[in-house]
């Protein structure tokens, strides 16, 4: 580039479209790494660092953090994942994927000679509109749905993780844990400081033997084996100083002239601590937790008093214990008279403090805390990697539960929000006549990357599933009576048998309130095998007409088919399953299944049949459409805040990268020689 | 040739001598090319639709910015003439705070024109002189089109702050940052007296987390430290604030001195004395009525010991420690308190009073906010939030620009339209003026007047418009006397830019023209580079 040779700087400079392309490539390669770990069928990554430490994880933020991405644009995405992790705690993978896709699509537009600023403006508008739409149309209030939906949200978050199989078990555990740490925020609401949920890991046993403890678990043991291991009605003192023999400070010299006094001084050193301990014990404490050490010498006082003493507790843990039990966290014993004292009010209470053996470790459990409820989770797993990943998953789930409880708004998962937004934004884009239209269309298109990736990860045909999903959402947004369809998302966990996998698209119609006029002329019915053949031909007929987009004859054929059914009477439903080898026994079939080659045909068929059926008193109800399902019913939930932040952050990151049209990489200043002289030597100054 | 014999000794060093004749022109050419390259490098970041630059320094730190001065500072150009342009943008940053990109682009355009003139055989000194004349005339024209503004006219101030923020990464938040900048400046100036603003009185505190939207203007002060002590209050109403510069920890004896203990009873006394000493300090603090204590950072020993914190917490005194020494002055000014260097001076008079001192949680960290100061000084704090470091830094720079714009208006209370209008007007007016002149000056004048059109050209190019049709239309409108016609980037057309609320302070444009003219003059006057090898 000519500018490079003229503008001599200490490094490399690249500008224009090459930078944008480079950035987009860097961003998409980062996204590609985490892509396969999205969704309930996403897979894990094993990361080995330079020391040889192994991490096995499914969490996007963790994967990216460990990757040490070098490219600055890639780093923006890594930071994006971290940000989502901090702000929401979940959805770290999807935010990166969306951002990368936004960039990719924007790059395509730039190549079509659309100015980046127009794209940026369009993206911003689209993001704003999308957030508004989520808030107004797609969120549900958790208060209406109750606890189940909170559990379901936790389950959804776990479904992609290692503990997915036991998500039923863990989701309940997580919700209980979060509920236990609920505190009022003083403004009428509640806060859920999930940091207060102590998560301990111990390998051995199976994951389902993880336990939730109503109370606080500390990874410490009592200082002496002579102490009692269990105390009921515990009075707890939390200290932040050592109970060692008192040492004089630096600069104070002990000078003894008389050797006999030496012993007295030693005695005094021990006694100072002894007095302290006595003061504490006298106040009624029978459990003493300290962050410092306790001299072996001093232990005997505790043993004698039948109290439990624990040394080297973590300061953060102890502060929480103090909060939970109502104890005062003491840094010194000094009172306002410059004397040392310990009052009863400093003590906290707990129903039981006991030491239990879990795996190889001993844990100290504080149960039934006095002031507030607390909770700890002890995770069990076959190995350390498993435990680590469990911890991350539980943390994510806790974050989700916290967000759901705090904002009490959820949206459906399974790609349903993205599909709904993409349909909505596309129609919104067409309503605009400005340059932003294309960019909003691109935004809508790139949101589909989530359902796409979800279905690809689940080894489903994305090209079939995603349009189907979109059709549902389209109809929900166009027709008021179909508004319930907006909760439809992908069903990735369903076991598809051979019968279903043969058919790409199907929907079932239940014919209900089918009123028959008069009695069926039985003699008209061809008997036995002929009947089956006749039905089959009729079915072929229906299918043929449907495929040809010819709905009236299709309906007529269908009606004829119906009349073939021997079932009769008011309110009884009948039908036929057609279009495949496994024709349903008409007597027992209670619904008709129609297969069409394309979704549009099917939806249209649905609509026309609905209209046609109305005057006959025939109600049509689309139900259980196979691979697409009602996520609201299925309980696939995500916190609304997570989706909103995802969109906002992803758009912001994409815009940040998109705005860059110039990149300057400076070299490290290695030599002491001034840059000017180097340039002079290399002839850059010409 | 009669002088032939005289030339002979010269011929011995003929080669370099012969080159030397060409050298001044070469040097000048190379300088101009290098300086122009700098202007070319940053021209894409001009205007509301400008792009950003990503700069990765030697350590791998990444800066994403749109601010001309920052880009150039980070870029580390090597050529001495290019460095002059970097300094030019820095000078504009110091003088006006905004327009750092356009000043460099202007200089680049002027250099290009000078180069053309040089090739036509104009003497550099002549060009330089005419440039001086040109700059002073340009300022006259600018002043003639300026609109006086009153500092009480909040709307106009907002508009100009908005214009400054519009090109930045954070411009979607300009609706919030612009009023913040206006309020902040207006709070610290006395509109009737002050002719300048000390931006040091506006404390910008950056705290990672949340988004830029959550930034706030704090009428009071914000400390990024958390409050100290366990069990102490994290919220104090009707706070009496003391700022101390001494330590609440046991005094250290000098190296040579030691305390001697001969008796075990003395050990108790040593311990008690220490407690007594600290207690005495804290009690005295309490006695003065203080319930929020700020402690200056100390490098010699702990500014406050655990014991001290414990006792202060017990007496319900909120403690914030590690106040930097350089912040002391600002804190005092804000809170209306006096720094207290010794316990003896700890009197109620030295304390500041505020309605509320409260600790807030921000993501993983905490910060302390003191609001409702009773007799506040003319200071203000702005708490900036941002989702990542780059955004936060850029928000800081953008806010600084907005503050500077308001400061310019305090200095020189005139506004002119933005959107390329002043440059187009200058170009038209000065071309007309050049017709009244004669000689070389007239020629240079016209050339320079034309060069000013580079700004609207780049502006339209960055906005994705056709530069030629836009600039010619703009010129046409100005020739017809529409002084306020400018490029409406949002609609992609030419319109009265004042109606679009695109306004900028007069000072930004005048200083841009004068500074760039001066810079170009000095580059023109260089005819040799001497490399001193150490």
Tab-separated table of N, CA and C in Angstrom, chain A residues 6-10 13 20 70 72-73 75-76 79 83 87 115-117 124 195 246 248-249 251-255 257 261 264-265 268-269 272 319 329-332 334-340 346 435 649 652 656 658-669 675-677 679-680 685, chain B residues 30 33 37-38 41 44 49-58 60 62 64 66 74-80 167-169 171-172 210-211 230 253 258-264 267-268 270-272 274-276 279 283 306-307 310-311 314-315 364 387-388 390 461-462 464 529 531-532:
chain	number	residue	atom	x	y	z
A	6	UNK	N	4.799	5.696	2.730
A	6	UNK	CA	4.974	7.122	2.994
A	6	UNK	C	4.906	7.401	4.490
A	7	UNK	N	3.866	6.839	5.122
A	7	UNK	CA	3.690	7.081	6.554
A	7	UNK	C	4.546	6.087	7.307
A	8	UNK	N	5.699	6.541	7.742
A	8	UNK	CA	6.577	5.597	8.412
A	8	UNK	C	6.256	5.561	9.893
A	9	UNK	N	5.762	4.440	10.328
A	9	UNK	CA	5.536	4.253	11.749
A	9	UNK	C	6.226	2.980	12.157
A	10	UNK	N	6.364	2.861	13.462
A	10	UNK	CA	7.104	1.730	13.959
A	10	UNK	C	6.169	0.541	14.077
A	13	UNK	N	0.703	-1.185	9.383
A	13	UNK	CA	-0.584	-0.537	9.321
A	13	UNK	C	-1.339	-1.106	8.138
A	20	UNK	N	-11.246	-4.984	7.681
A	20	UNK	CA	-12.568	-5.455	8.061
A	20	UNK	C	-12.664	-6.960	7.845
A	70	UNK	N	-5.062	-13.996	20.280
A	70	UNK	CA	-4.109	-12.900	20.090
A	70	UNK	C	-4.671	-11.762	19.251
A	72	UNK	N	-6.609	-8.786	17.966
A	72	UNK	CA	-7.388	-7.820	18.752
A	72	UNK	C	-8.894	-7.940	18.547
A	73	UNK	N	-9.321	-8.205	17.321
A	73	UNK	CA	-10.763	-8.307	17.095
A	73	UNK	C	-11.308	-9.560	17.763
A	75	UNK	N	-10.104	-10.760	20.382
A	75	UNK	CA	-10.108	-10.472	21.812
A	75	UNK	C	-11.364	-9.720	22.222
A	76	UNK	N	-11.855	-8.873	21.314
A	76	UNK	CA	-13.089	-8.156	21.622
A	76	UNK	C	-14.201	-9.165	21.915
A	79	UNK	N	-13.695	-10.797	25.283
A	79	UNK	CA	-14.143	-9.901	26.346
A	79	UNK	C	-15.660	-9.849	26.412
A	83	UNK	N	-17.926	-10.497	29.558
A	83	UNK	CA	-18.886	-9.493	30.006
A	83	UNK	C	-20.239	-10.137	30.259
A	87	UNK	N	-22.216	-10.163	33.728
A	87	UNK	CA	-23.484	-9.452	33.875
A	87	UNK	C	-24.654	-10.410	34.036
A	115	UNK	N	-22.360	1.252	2.641
A	115	UNK	CA	-21.415	1.884	3.559
A	115	UNK	C	-21.592	1.334	4.972
A	116	UNK	N	-20.464	1.038	5.637
A	116	UNK	CA	-20.560	0.470	6.988
A	116	UNK	C	-21.438	1.296	7.920
A	117	UNK	N	-21.406	2.612	7.770
A	117	UNK	CA	-22.186	3.426	8.696
A	117	UNK	C	-23.675	3.171	8.539
A	124	UNK	N	-28.251	-0.880	14.875
A	124	UNK	CA	-28.680	-0.252	16.125
A	124	UNK	C	-30.188	-0.219	16.212
A	195	UNK	N	-23.360	-15.479	45.402
A	195	UNK	CA	-22.006	-15.741	45.878
A	195	UNK	C	-22.050	-16.389	47.252
A	246	UNK	N	1.372	-14.487	72.602
A	246	UNK	CA	1.535	-13.094	72.241
A	246	UNK	C	3.025	-12.791	72.036
A	248	UNK	N	5.833	-9.756	71.210
A	248	UNK	CA	5.980	-8.294	71.230
A	248	UNK	C	6.253	-7.796	69.818
A	249	UNK	N	5.894	-6.556	69.572
A	249	UNK	CA	6.093	-6.001	68.234
A	249	UNK	C	7.565	-5.697	67.986
A	251	UNK	N	10.793	-3.672	67.550
A	251	UNK	CA	11.189	-2.431	68.202
A	251	UNK	C	10.988	-2.494	69.708
A	252	UNK	N	10.381	-3.589	70.168
A	252	UNK	CA	10.256	-3.731	71.616
A	252	UNK	C	11.183	-4.854	72.042
A	253	UNK	N	12.080	-4.506	72.933
A	253	UNK	CA	13.065	-5.509	73.339
A	253	UNK	C	12.799	-5.939	74.763
A	254	UNK	N	12.872	-7.226	74.944
A	254	UNK	CA	12.691	-7.696	76.319
A	254	UNK	C	14.085	-7.938	76.909
A	255	UNK	N	14.342	-7.242	77.958
A	255	UNK	CA	15.674	-7.343	78.571
A	255	UNK	C	15.501	-7.882	79.983
A	257	UNK	N	17.258	-9.089	83.434
A	257	UNK	CA	18.496	-9.130	84.221
A	257	UNK	C	18.522	-10.352	85.133
A	261	UNK	N	13.278	-14.246	86.255
A	261	UNK	CA	12.127	-13.528	85.692
A	261	UNK	C	11.795	-14.023	84.282
A	264	UNK	N	8.819	-16.029	84.115
A	264	UNK	CA	7.622	-15.217	84.329
A	264	UNK	C	7.183	-14.553	83.033
A	265	UNK	N	8.155	-14.094	82.272
A	265	UNK	CA	7.819	-13.444	81.013
A	265	UNK	C	7.198	-14.441	80.054
A	268	UNK	N	3.820	-15.163	81.047
A	268	UNK	CA	2.927	-14.033	80.749
A	268	UNK	C	2.496	-14.071	79.265
A	269	UNK	N	3.463	-14.387	78.401
A	269	UNK	CA	3.170	-14.461	76.974
A	269	UNK	C	2.027	-15.425	76.715
A	272	UNK	N	-1.492	-14.164	78.280
A	272	UNK	CA	-2.259	-13.121	77.586
A	272	UNK	C	-3.283	-13.780	76.668
A	319	UNK	N	-16.677	-14.407	57.016
A	319	UNK	CA	-17.552	-13.237	57.005
A	319	UNK	C	-18.975	-13.664	56.726
A	329	UNK	N	-18.062	-10.270	63.442
A	329	UNK	CA	-16.735	-10.663	62.967
A	329	UNK	C	-15.712	-9.797	63.675
A	330	UNK	N	-14.951	-10.400	64.587
A	330	UNK	CA	-14.097	-9.617	65.468
A	330	UNK	C	-12.676	-9.551	64.932
A	331	UNK	N	-12.181	-8.333	64.755
A	331	UNK	CA	-10.783	-8.221	64.359
A	331	UNK	C	-9.875	-8.066	65.581
A	332	UNK	N	-10.421	-7.477	66.632
A	332	UNK	CA	-9.697	-7.463	67.907
A	332	UNK	C	-10.728	-7.581	69.015
A	334	UNK	N	-10.612	-5.549	71.518
A	334	UNK	CA	-10.538	-4.267	72.207
A	334	UNK	C	-11.911	-3.595	72.274
A	335	UNK	N	-12.247	-3.048	73.413
A	335	UNK	CA	-13.490	-2.299	73.506
A	335	UNK	C	-13.189	-0.822	73.715
A	336	UNK	N	-14.197	-0.072	73.951
A	336	UNK	CA	-14.013	1.377	73.992
A	336	UNK	C	-13.370	1.872	75.283
A	337	UNK	N	-13.076	0.944	76.181
A	337	UNK	CA	-12.340	1.353	77.386
A	337	UNK	C	-10.878	0.946	77.274
A	338	UNK	N	-10.477	0.570	76.061
A	338	UNK	CA	-9.104	0.132	75.830
A	338	UNK	C	-8.805	-1.177	76.540
A	339	UNK	N	-9.856	-1.856	76.981
A	339	UNK	CA	-9.643	-3.162	77.600
A	339	UNK	C	-10.118	-4.229	76.628
A	340	UNK	N	-9.705	-5.448	76.917
A	340	UNK	CA	-10.173	-6.534	76.065
A	340	UNK	C	-11.383	-7.184	76.702
A	346	UNK	N	-21.758	-10.773	70.805
A	346	UNK	CA	-20.887	-11.018	69.665
A	346	UNK	C	-21.084	-12.415	69.079
A	435	UNK	N	-32.101	3.418	3.918
A	435	UNK	CA	-30.986	2.537	3.612
A	435	UNK	C	-30.808	1.433	4.654
A	649	UNK	N	-25.263	-6.643	23.855
A	649	UNK	CA	-23.807	-6.789	23.887
A	649	UNK	C	-23.281	-7.214	22.528
A	652	UNK	N	-23.364	-4.373	20.172
A	652	UNK	CA	-22.339	-3.387	20.512
A	652	UNK	C	-20.957	-3.857	20.056
A	656	UNK	N	-18.592	-2.192	17.280
A	656	UNK	CA	-17.232	-1.772	17.628
A	656	UNK	C	-16.240	-2.271	16.586
A	658	UNK	N	-16.996	-3.359	13.551
A	658	UNK	CA	-17.362	-2.883	12.221
A	658	UNK	C	-16.859	-1.469	11.958
A	659	UNK	N	-16.787	-0.682	12.999
A	659	UNK	CA	-16.376	0.710	12.842
A	659	UNK	C	-14.894	0.855	12.555
A	660	UNK	N	-14.160	-0.221	12.760
A	660	UNK	CA	-12.713	-0.124	12.582
A	660	UNK	C	-12.369	-0.241	11.102
A	661	UNK	N	-11.654	0.731	10.581
A	661	UNK	CA	-11.261	0.574	9.184
A	661	UNK	C	-9.758	0.710	9.051
A	662	UNK	N	-9.095	0.664	10.148
A	662	UNK	CA	-7.673	0.896	10.102
A	662	UNK	C	-7.062	0.191	11.286
A	663	UNK	N	-6.043	-0.558	11.043
A	663	UNK	CA	-5.419	-1.217	12.178
A	663	UNK	C	-3.933	-0.968	12.159
A	664	UNK	N	-3.437	-0.572	13.297
A	664	UNK	CA	-2.022	-0.280	13.405
A	664	UNK	C	-1.446	-1.188	14.465
A	665	UNK	N	-0.507	-1.989	14.061
A	665	UNK	CA	0.137	-2.874	15.035
A	665	UNK	C	1.543	-2.347	15.263
A	666	UNK	N	1.791	-1.891	16.452
A	666	UNK	CA	3.111	-1.347	16.732
A	666	UNK	C	4.030	-2.474	17.169
A	667	UNK	N	5.292	-2.312	16.806
A	667	UNK	CA	6.247	-3.332	17.233
A	667	UNK	C	6.787	-2.985	18.594
A	668	UNK	N	7.247	-4.013	19.238
A	668	UNK	CA	7.822	-3.773	20.539
A	668	UNK	C	9.140	-3.032	20.379
A	669	UNK	N	9.333	-2.072	21.241
A	669	UNK	CA	10.580	-1.334	21.142
A	669	UNK	C	11.676	-2.159	21.772
A	675	UNK	N	13.875	5.231	17.159
A	675	UNK	CA	13.112	4.758	16.009
A	675	UNK	C	13.477	5.531	14.751
A	676	UNK	N	13.781	6.794	14.949
A	676	UNK	CA	14.090	7.630	13.797
A	676	UNK	C	15.343	7.154	13.102
A	677	UNK	N	16.333	6.804	13.907
A	677	UNK	CA	17.587	6.376	13.305
A	677	UNK	C	17.424	5.048	12.580
A	679	UNK	N	14.747	4.047	11.153
A	679	UNK	CA	14.023	4.321	9.920
A	679	UNK	C	14.967	4.911	8.886
A	680	UNK	N	15.847	5.755	9.390
A	680	UNK	CA	16.797	6.402	8.499
A	680	UNK	C	17.668	5.346	7.844
A	685	UNK	N	12.873	6.928	5.179
A	685	UNK	CA	12.622	8.365	5.095
A	685	UNK	C	12.857	8.884	3.699
B	30	UNK	N	9.971	15.786	0.818
B	30	UNK	CA	9.818	14.611	1.677
B	30	UNK	C	9.016	14.955	2.929
B	33	UNK	N	5.356	15.223	1.938
B	33	UNK	CA	4.766	13.902	1.676
B	33	UNK	C	4.495	13.171	2.992
B	37	UNK	N	0.853	12.186	4.569
B	37	UNK	CA	0.495	10.793	4.847
B	37	UNK	C	-0.226	10.685	6.179
B	38	UNK	N	0.217	11.509	7.136
B	38	UNK	CA	-0.436	11.497	8.450
B	38	UNK	C	-1.887	11.937	8.301
B	41	UNK	N	-3.931	9.323	6.823
B	41	UNK	CA	-4.173	8.178	7.697
B	41	UNK	C	-5.402	8.374	8.556
B	44	UNK	N	-10.285	9.164	7.484
B	44	UNK	CA	-11.529	8.383	7.509
B	44	UNK	C	-12.259	8.498	8.844
B	49	UNK	N	-19.992	10.163	10.585
B	49	UNK	CA	-20.002	8.819	10.031
B	49	UNK	C	-18.580	8.300	9.874
B	50	UNK	N	-17.665	8.868	10.651
B	50	UNK	CA	-16.276	8.459	10.547
B	50	UNK	C	-16.070	7.088	11.154
B	51	UNK	N	-14.963	6.485	10.792
B	51	UNK	CA	-14.666	5.137	11.274
B	51	UNK	C	-13.643	5.209	12.408
B	52	UNK	N	-13.457	4.091	13.037
B	52	UNK	CA	-12.510	4.029	14.145
B	52	UNK	C	-11.200	3.400	13.711
B	53	UNK	N	-10.213	3.595	14.565
B	53	UNK	CA	-8.937	2.934	14.346
B	53	UNK	C	-8.686	2.004	15.507
B	54	UNK	N	-8.094	0.895	15.154
B	54	UNK	CA	-7.689	-0.034	16.208
B	54	UNK	C	-6.178	-0.034	16.246
B	55	UNK	N	-5.648	0.264	17.405
B	55	UNK	CA	-4.197	0.345	17.521
B	55	UNK	C	-3.728	-0.633	18.575
B	56	UNK	N	-2.820	-1.497	18.159
B	56	UNK	CA	-2.285	-2.463	19.107
B	56	UNK	C	-0.856	-2.065	19.401
B	57	UNK	N	-0.562	-1.771	20.636
B	57	UNK	CA	0.788	-1.300	20.923
B	57	UNK	C	1.731	-2.488	21.148
B	58	UNK	N	2.980	-2.158	21.403
B	58	UNK	CA	3.994	-3.195	21.517
B	58	UNK	C	3.680	-4.237	22.568
B	60	UNK	N	0.755	-5.277	23.257
B	60	UNK	CA	-0.455	-6.018	22.932
B	60	UNK	C	-1.720	-5.342	23.411
B	62	UNK	N	-4.793	-2.946	23.299
B	62	UNK	CA	-5.546	-2.477	22.149
B	62	UNK	C	-6.310	-1.203	22.493
B	64	UNK	N	-9.165	1.347	20.784
B	64	UNK	CA	-10.077	1.601	19.669
B	64	UNK	C	-10.579	3.027	19.849
B	66	UNK	N	-11.646	7.115	17.950
B	66	UNK	CA	-12.037	7.940	16.827
B	66	UNK	C	-11.408	9.316	16.968
B	74	UNK	N	-0.886	7.561	19.653
B	74	UNK	CA	-0.622	6.131	19.786
B	74	UNK	C	0.177	5.587	18.608
B	75	UNK	N	0.083	6.269	17.472
B	75	UNK	CA	0.599	5.682	16.259
B	75	UNK	C	2.113	5.660	16.208
B	76	UNK	N	2.752	6.514	16.932
B	76	UNK	CA	4.220	6.584	16.983
B	76	UNK	C	4.827	6.737	15.584
B	77	UNK	N	4.531	7.866	14.967
B	77	UNK	CA	5.117	8.092	13.648
B	77	UNK	C	6.596	8.409	13.809
B	78	UNK	N	7.367	8.166	12.752
B	78	UNK	CA	8.808	8.305	12.867
B	78	UNK	C	9.336	9.587	12.238
B	79	UNK	N	8.735	9.963	11.145
B	79	UNK	CA	9.271	11.099	10.408
B	79	UNK	C	9.101	12.386	11.216
B	80	UNK	N	10.180	13.184	11.278
B	80	UNK	CA	10.096	14.402	12.092
B	80	UNK	C	8.982	15.348	11.639
B	167	UNK	N	-19.511	11.926	16.538
B	167	UNK	CA	-18.629	11.085	15.738
B	167	UNK	C	-18.031	9.956	16.551
B	168	UNK	N	-18.301	9.929	17.834
B	168	UNK	CA	-17.590	8.978	18.684
B	168	UNK	C	-18.283	7.625	18.731
B	169	UNK	N	-17.544	6.657	19.257
B	169	UNK	CA	-18.099	5.309	19.401
B	169	UNK	C	-19.338	5.345	20.295
B	171	UNK	N	-21.607	7.490	20.562
B	171	UNK	CA	-22.544	8.558	20.217
B	171	UNK	C	-23.993	8.195	20.462
B	172	UNK	N	-24.287	6.886	20.582
B	172	UNK	CA	-25.682	6.557	20.875
B	172	UNK	C	-26.071	7.018	22.276
B	210	UNK	N	-21.488	-2.533	34.075
B	210	UNK	CA	-22.718	-1.920	33.559
B	210	UNK	C	-22.471	-1.384	32.145
B	211	UNK	N	-23.280	-0.456	31.702
B	211	UNK	CA	-23.048	0.122	30.383
B	211	UNK	C	-22.907	1.631	30.516
B	230	UNK	N	-14.867	-3.961	59.336
B	230	UNK	CA	-15.963	-4.918	59.399
B	230	UNK	C	-16.979	-4.419	60.408
B	253	UNK	N	8.875	3.226	66.315
B	253	UNK	CA	10.043	3.866	66.908
B	253	UNK	C	11.085	3.995	65.816
B	258	UNK	N	14.741	1.551	70.804
B	258	UNK	CA	13.906	0.403	71.121
B	258	UNK	C	13.225	0.634	72.454
B	259	UNK	N	12.124	-0.047	72.627
B	259	UNK	CA	11.449	0.002	73.917
B	259	UNK	C	11.951	-1.185	74.715
B	260	UNK	N	12.369	-0.915	75.874
B	260	UNK	CA	12.910	-2.003	76.693
B	260	UNK	C	11.889	-2.467	77.714
B	261	UNK	N	11.788	-3.753	77.826
B	261	UNK	CA	10.866	-4.290	78.816
B	261	UNK	C	11.675	-5.151	79.771
B	262	UNK	N	11.502	-4.907	81.013
B	262	UNK	CA	12.259	-5.694	81.979
B	262	UNK	C	11.337	-6.566	82.828
B	263	UNK	N	10.083	-6.383	82.670
B	263	UNK	CA	9.177	-6.997	83.626
B	263	UNK	C	7.981	-7.550	82.856
B	264	UNK	N	7.429	-8.646	83.322
B	264	UNK	CA	6.294	-9.175	82.575
B	264	UNK	C	5.072	-8.266	82.675
B	267	UNK	N	4.763	-5.968	79.843
B	267	UNK	CA	4.224	-6.455	78.580
B	267	UNK	C	2.762	-6.081	78.433
B	268	UNK	N	2.057	-6.290	79.516
B	268	UNK	CA	0.640	-5.909	79.495
B	268	UNK	C	0.493	-4.438	79.197
B	270	UNK	N	2.513	-2.480	77.579
B	270	UNK	CA	2.798	-2.161	76.184
B	270	UNK	C	1.553	-2.393	75.336
B	271	UNK	N	0.940	-3.549	75.577
B	271	UNK	CA	-0.249	-3.860	74.787
B	271	UNK	C	-1.362	-2.856	75.068
B	272	UNK	N	-1.506	-2.532	76.354
B	272	UNK	CA	-2.592	-1.625	76.699
B	272	UNK	C	-2.341	-0.222	76.171
B	274	UNK	N	-0.809	0.581	73.521
B	274	UNK	CA	-1.118	0.643	72.093
B	274	UNK	C	-2.615	0.833	71.902
B	275	UNK	N	-3.367	0.021	72.640
B	275	UNK	CA	-4.811	0.134	72.520
B	275	UNK	C	-5.272	1.513	72.937
B	276	UNK	N	-4.668	1.985	74.033
B	276	UNK	CA	-5.039	3.286	74.566
B	276	UNK	C	-4.758	4.392	73.553
B	279	UNK	N	-7.191	4.185	70.685
B	279	UNK	CA	-8.515	4.545	71.191
B	279	UNK	C	-8.629	6.048	71.375
B	283	UNK	N	-11.353	8.249	69.634
B	283	UNK	CA	-12.309	8.961	70.486
B	283	UNK	C	-12.312	10.444	70.170
B	306	UNK	N	-5.677	-2.495	61.885
B	306	UNK	CA	-6.897	-3.273	62.083
B	306	UNK	C	-7.614	-2.833	63.351
B	307	UNK	N	-6.806	-2.601	64.365
B	307	UNK	CA	-7.377	-2.171	65.635
B	307	UNK	C	-8.114	-0.852	65.467
B	310	UNK	N	-11.318	-1.329	63.676
B	310	UNK	CA	-12.286	-1.962	64.567
B	310	UNK	C	-12.938	-0.932	65.485
B	311	UNK	N	-12.084	-0.099	66.046
B	311	UNK	CA	-12.611	0.890	66.983
B	311	UNK	C	-13.460	1.933	66.268
B	314	UNK	N	-16.719	0.458	65.501
B	314	UNK	CA	-17.531	0.368	66.716
B	314	UNK	C	-18.219	1.689	67.035
B	315	UNK	N	-17.555	2.770	66.678
B	315	UNK	CA	-18.138	4.087	66.970
B	315	UNK	C	-18.916	4.616	65.788
B	364	UNK	N	-18.210	-6.452	40.746
B	364	UNK	CA	-17.421	-7.129	41.763
B	364	UNK	C	-16.856	-6.162	42.797
B	387	UNK	N	-18.895	-1.171	29.544
B	387	UNK	CA	-18.927	-2.624	29.629
B	387	UNK	C	-17.547	-3.243	29.449
B	388	UNK	N	-16.666	-2.591	28.723
B	388	UNK	CA	-15.298	-3.104	28.695
B	388	UNK	C	-14.318	-1.942	28.677
B	390	UNK	N	-12.085	-0.835	26.605
B	390	UNK	CA	-11.984	0.039	25.435
B	390	UNK	C	-13.117	1.052	25.400
B	461	UNK	N	-17.583	12.107	1.845
B	461	UNK	CA	-17.053	10.807	1.448
B	461	UNK	C	-17.260	9.784	2.571
B	462	UNK	N	-16.963	10.210	3.797
B	462	UNK	CA	-17.133	9.307	4.929
B	462	UNK	C	-18.585	8.932	5.137
B	464	UNK	N	-20.617	8.365	2.886
B	464	UNK	CA	-21.085	7.527	1.787
B	464	UNK	C	-21.771	8.318	0.687
B	529	UNK	N	17.485	18.736	6.978
B	529	UNK	CA	17.393	17.927	8.183
B	529	UNK	C	18.809	17.490	8.517
B	531	UNK	N	21.062	15.143	10.775
B	531	UNK	CA	21.016	14.008	11.689
B	531	UNK	C	22.224	14.044	12.593
B	532	UNK	N	21.971	14.200	13.859
B	532	UNK	CA	23.068	14.181	14.807
B	532	UNK	C	23.188	12.755	15.323
